[in-house]
Short mmCIF file of C-alpha atoms in Angstrom, two decimals:
data_model
loop_
_atom_site.label_atom_id
_atom_site.label_comp_id
_atom_site.label_asym_id
_atom_site.label_seq_id
_atom_site.Cartn_x
_atom_site.Cartn_y
_atom_site.Cartn_z
CA MET A 94 62.79 51.05 185.14
CA PHE A 95 66.43 51.72 185.91
CA THR A 96 67.84 55.22 185.41
CA THR A 97 70.22 54.16 182.62
CA GLU A 98 67.45 52.40 180.70
CA ARG A 99 65.15 55.41 181.00
CA GLN A 100 67.86 57.80 179.87
CA ASN A 101 68.63 55.59 176.88
CA LYS A 102 64.97 55.69 175.88
CA ILE A 103 64.94 59.48 176.32
CA LEU A 104 67.98 59.67 174.06
CA GLU A 105 66.19 57.57 171.43
CA LEU A 106 63.26 59.99 171.53
CA ILE A 107 65.58 62.99 171.25
CA LYS A 108 67.31 61.53 168.20
CA LYS A 109 63.99 60.75 166.54
CA GLN A 110 62.01 63.88 167.42
CA ARG A 111 64.82 66.44 167.95
CA ALA A 112 63.04 67.54 171.15
CA VAL A 113 61.12 66.22 174.16
CA THR A 114 58.95 67.97 176.72
CA THR A 115 59.22 67.40 180.46
CA VAL A 116 55.48 66.73 180.61
CA ASP A 117 55.72 64.00 177.97
CA ILE A 118 58.62 62.24 179.73
CA VAL A 119 56.79 62.39 183.09
CA LYS A 120 53.71 60.74 181.55
CA ARG A 121 55.62 58.30 179.35
CA PHE A 122 57.76 56.85 182.15
CA ASP A 123 55.47 57.57 185.12
CA VAL A 124 58.14 59.49 187.02
CA SER A 125 58.26 62.83 188.81
CA VAL A 126 59.26 66.15 187.32
CA GLU A 127 62.28 66.14 189.65
CA THR A 128 63.39 62.75 188.28
CA VAL A 129 63.16 64.04 184.73
CA ARG A 130 65.10 67.16 185.71
CA ARG A 131 67.90 64.99 187.15
CA ASP A 132 67.91 62.86 183.99
CA PHE A 133 68.21 65.94 181.80
CA ILE A 134 71.02 67.40 183.92
CA ALA A 135 72.99 64.15 183.81
CA MET A 136 72.46 63.74 180.08
CA GLU A 137 73.43 67.35 179.38
CA LYS A 138 76.69 66.86 181.29
CA ASN A 139 77.43 63.98 178.90
CA ASN A 140 76.56 66.20 175.92
CA LEU A 141 73.58 64.00 174.98
CA LEU A 142 71.01 66.81 174.96
CA LYS A 143 70.54 70.50 175.67
CA ARG A 144 68.13 71.59 178.38
CA VAL A 145 65.65 74.33 177.50
CA HIS A 146 62.60 75.74 179.23
CA GLY A 147 59.94 73.02 179.32
CA GLY A 148 62.12 70.14 178.18
CA ALA A 149 65.21 69.34 176.16
CA VAL A 150 66.41 69.46 172.56
CA ALA A 151 68.99 67.55 170.57
CA VAL A 152 72.59 68.67 170.73
CA GLY A 153 73.15 70.75 167.62
CA GLU A 154 73.73 68.39 164.74
CA MET A 155 75.31 70.26 161.83
CA LYS A 156 72.96 70.83 158.91
CA GLU A 157 74.69 69.45 155.83
CA TYR A 158 75.34 71.99 153.08
CA PHE A 159 74.41 71.04 149.52
CA SER A 160 74.80 72.86 146.23
CA PHE A 161 72.07 75.30 145.22
CA GLU A 162 70.95 72.96 142.42
CA LYS A 163 70.49 70.06 144.82
CA ARG A 164 68.72 72.19 147.43
CA ILE A 165 66.16 73.34 144.85
CA ALA A 166 64.94 69.76 144.48
CA GLU A 167 65.27 68.87 148.18
CA ASN A 168 62.01 68.90 150.19
CA ASP A 169 60.25 70.68 147.33
CA LYS A 170 56.71 69.88 148.55
CA LEU A 171 57.51 71.13 152.03
CA LYS A 172 58.95 74.38 150.64
CA GLU A 173 55.84 74.89 148.53
CA GLU A 174 53.68 74.32 151.61
CA LEU A 175 55.48 76.84 153.81
CA SER A 176 55.61 79.37 150.96
CA ARG A 177 51.82 79.25 150.69
CA LEU A 178 51.60 79.70 154.46
CA ALA A 179 53.93 82.71 154.31
CA LEU A 180 51.66 84.36 151.76
CA ARG A 181 49.11 84.84 154.55
CA PHE A 182 51.41 87.52 155.96
CA VAL A 183 51.78 89.49 152.72
CA SER A 184 49.24 92.21 151.95
CA ASP A 185 48.54 94.15 148.77
CA GLY A 186 50.81 97.20 148.62
CA ASP A 187 53.47 95.79 150.96
CA ILE A 188 57.15 96.68 150.68
CA ILE A 189 59.05 93.51 151.53
CA ALA A 190 62.56 92.08 151.45
CA VAL A 191 63.13 88.54 150.18
CA ASP A 192 66.33 86.69 151.05
CA THR A 193 68.19 84.30 148.77
CA GLY A 194 68.24 80.48 148.74
CA SER A 195 66.28 77.54 147.42
CA THR A 196 63.21 78.32 149.55
CA ALA A 197 63.30 81.86 148.18
CA VAL A 198 62.66 80.46 144.69
CA TYR A 199 59.46 78.74 145.84
CA PHE A 200 58.35 81.81 147.80
CA ALA A 201 58.98 84.12 144.83
CA LYS A 202 56.86 81.88 142.59
CA THR A 203 54.08 82.01 145.18
CA LEU A 204 54.28 85.82 145.31
CA LYS A 205 54.09 86.05 141.52
CA GLU A 206 51.06 83.75 141.32
CA SER A 207 49.27 85.78 144.02
CA GLY A 208 48.90 88.82 141.76
CA LEU A 209 49.49 91.14 144.72
CA ASN A 210 50.86 94.64 144.13
CA LEU A 211 54.23 94.59 145.87
CA THR A 212 57.63 96.21 146.08
CA VAL A 213 60.25 93.52 146.62
CA VAL A 214 63.83 94.18 147.71
CA THR A 215 66.22 91.28 147.06
CA HIS A 216 69.83 90.35 146.40
CA SER A 217 68.84 87.11 144.66
CA ILE A 218 69.02 86.84 140.87
CA ASP A 219 66.49 83.99 141.00
CA VAL A 220 63.95 86.07 142.90
CA PHE A 221 64.58 88.98 140.51
CA ASN A 222 64.11 86.79 137.42
CA ILE A 223 60.88 85.29 138.75
CA LEU A 224 59.25 88.54 139.86
CA SER A 225 60.54 91.17 137.41
CA PRO A 226 58.24 90.12 134.52
CA SER A 227 55.19 90.60 136.76
CA GLU A 228 53.11 93.73 136.05
CA SER A 229 52.13 93.98 139.72
CA VAL A 230 55.59 93.70 141.31
CA LYS A 231 58.28 96.36 141.48
CA VAL A 232 61.65 94.76 142.16
CA ILE A 233 64.66 96.50 143.68
CA LEU A 234 67.78 94.40 143.08
CA CYS A 235 70.63 95.09 145.49
CA GLY A 236 73.77 94.50 143.45
CA GLY A 237 77.40 94.13 144.40
CA GLU A 238 79.86 91.28 144.13
CA PHE A 239 78.22 88.25 142.53
CA MET A 240 78.35 84.75 144.07
CA LYS A 241 77.79 82.35 141.18
CA LYS A 242 77.21 79.24 143.28
CA GLU A 243 74.24 80.93 145.02
CA ASN A 244 73.04 83.28 142.22
CA SER A 245 73.21 86.16 144.68
CA PHE A 246 74.92 89.47 145.32
CA PHE A 247 76.90 90.17 148.47
CA GLY A 248 79.61 92.42 149.83
CA GLU A 249 80.09 96.06 150.76
CA LEU A 250 78.08 97.54 147.89
CA THR A 251 75.09 95.31 148.66
CA CYS A 252 75.26 96.24 152.34
CA ARG A 253 75.49 99.96 151.60
CA MET A 254 72.40 99.80 149.44
CA LEU A 255 70.47 97.95 152.15
CA ASP A 256 71.58 100.53 154.71
CA ASN A 257 69.46 103.07 152.81
CA ILE A 258 66.34 100.93 152.56
CA ARG A 259 63.53 100.21 155.01
CA VAL A 260 60.89 97.54 154.43
CA GLN A 261 57.73 96.57 156.25
CA LYS A 262 58.51 92.87 156.26
CA ALA A 263 61.55 90.69 155.63
CA PHE A 264 61.34 87.03 154.64
CA VAL A 265 64.56 85.16 155.38
CA PHE A 266 65.62 81.55 154.83
CA PRO A 267 68.31 80.26 157.21
CA LEU A 268 70.13 76.98 156.64
CA SER A 269 69.41 75.88 160.21
CA LEU A 270 67.76 77.01 163.43
CA SER A 271 67.76 75.89 167.05
CA LEU A 272 66.74 77.29 170.41
CA ASP A 273 70.31 77.08 171.67
CA PHE A 274 72.31 78.26 168.64
CA GLY A 275 69.79 80.45 166.82
CA LEU A 276 69.62 81.00 163.06
CA GLY A 277 72.62 79.74 161.14
CA ASP A 278 74.28 79.54 157.75
CA ASN A 279 77.44 78.11 156.22
CA THR A 280 78.19 81.02 153.89
CA PRO A 281 79.52 84.04 155.83
CA GLU A 282 79.10 86.45 152.91
CA LEU A 283 75.38 85.72 152.65
CA MET A 284 74.98 85.54 156.42
CA ARG A 285 76.05 89.19 156.55
CA ILE A 286 73.33 90.14 154.06
CA GLN A 287 70.74 88.16 155.98
CA LYS A 288 71.69 90.12 159.12
CA LYS A 289 71.11 93.33 157.18
CA LEU A 290 67.65 92.15 156.13
CA LEU A 291 66.76 91.40 159.76
CA GLY A 292 67.77 94.94 160.68
CA ILE A 293 65.88 96.89 158.02
CA ALA A 294 62.45 95.29 158.55
CA GLY A 295 59.58 96.19 160.82
CA GLU A 296 58.53 92.54 160.91
CA VAL A 297 60.64 89.43 160.33
CA TYR A 298 59.36 86.12 158.98
CA VAL A 299 61.67 83.11 159.08
CA LEU A 300 60.83 80.35 156.60
CA ALA A 301 62.37 76.96 157.38
CA ASP A 302 61.19 73.49 156.42
CA SER A 303 61.07 70.85 159.14
CA SER A 304 64.45 69.33 158.22
CA LYS A 305 66.22 72.48 159.45
CA PHE A 306 64.90 72.48 163.03
CA GLU A 307 67.28 71.87 165.92
CA LYS A 308 70.27 71.82 163.61
CA THR A 309 73.28 74.14 163.63
CA SER A 310 75.54 75.66 161.00
CA LEU A 311 79.10 76.95 160.94
CA TYR A 312 78.06 80.59 161.40
CA LYS A 313 75.41 82.17 163.61
CA THR A 314 73.21 84.80 162.00
CA SER A 315 70.90 85.69 164.87
CA ASP A 316 69.40 84.52 168.13
CA MET A 317 65.93 82.96 168.02
CA SER A 318 64.11 86.21 168.65
CA LYS A 319 60.60 85.95 170.07
CA GLU A 320 59.73 88.95 167.91
CA TYR A 321 60.11 86.93 164.70
CA THR A 322 57.41 84.72 163.17
CA TYR A 323 58.65 81.25 162.22
CA ILE A 324 56.87 79.60 159.31
CA THR A 325 57.30 75.90 158.68
CA ASP A 326 55.56 72.84 157.27
CA SER A 327 53.25 70.25 158.82
CA ALA A 328 56.06 67.68 159.24
CA VAL A 329 57.41 69.45 162.35
CA SER A 330 56.91 67.18 165.36
CA ASP A 331 54.51 68.00 168.20
CA ASP A 332 57.50 67.97 170.58
CA ILE A 333 59.27 70.69 168.59
CA LYS A 334 56.06 72.69 168.44
CA ASN A 335 55.45 72.35 172.20
CA ILE A 336 59.05 73.11 173.20
CA TYR A 337 59.14 76.21 171.00
CA ALA A 338 55.82 77.40 172.43
CA GLU A 339 57.21 76.89 175.98
CA ASN A 340 60.10 79.17 175.01
CA GLY A 341 57.89 81.87 173.52
CA VAL A 342 58.78 81.13 169.88
CA LYS A 343 55.81 81.45 167.53
CA LEU A 344 55.53 78.67 164.94
CA VAL A 345 53.07 78.92 162.07
CA MET A 346 52.18 75.72 160.22
CA SER A 347 49.25 74.07 158.48
CA GLY A 348 46.23 73.79 160.74
CA VAL A 349 47.64 76.24 163.32
#
């Protein structure tokens, strides 16, 4: 197989799977590791992929931003799945922070149904409205300036309140994530709050459905820290799972 043909097929795989491993390409095309390395270098120079440890990932395609109402209905089954997975990491008596966003709504419903005794810190009106009626959940709502389109508080007052709070665990919901770019969002006001949540927690759990992987956003919230636990759904490809493992990023999904 000619080099150009092989690289075109690699590009097709990248577009479909968002990631490929060096081992897979070696086996698939019966070539050496050095040949694959040269292919990746050449393709990266042409901005066709991004090399990472153990393979390559797609060049950061921008994650499209939709209204909150549309996002609530988007990938609803996947968000329910990863919310149930995230519940594994919540214990009775925990003090946790819950970010805002459409996935936060599904996670809050899961927390309420669990019956666990919790203290929940949030800046989301939706999370507050879901959890506040529960007898077993104490909710601390961090107020400030209100963003109607996201049903959330933001700004200096919200940040000052979070500066005086410490939680055991924070559950955050980025718009996108990638090994190269990190965690991202398109709303700078809420990105600032998400950064605060990352900083006040002993443990960080990132919930992202499979559609958000190897995408980028306008603003970067954080690097892909190996200290965080990344919770996703079963639709994530084996190539994404393997590449992330090669780079020391822990993914939690059904069956894992």
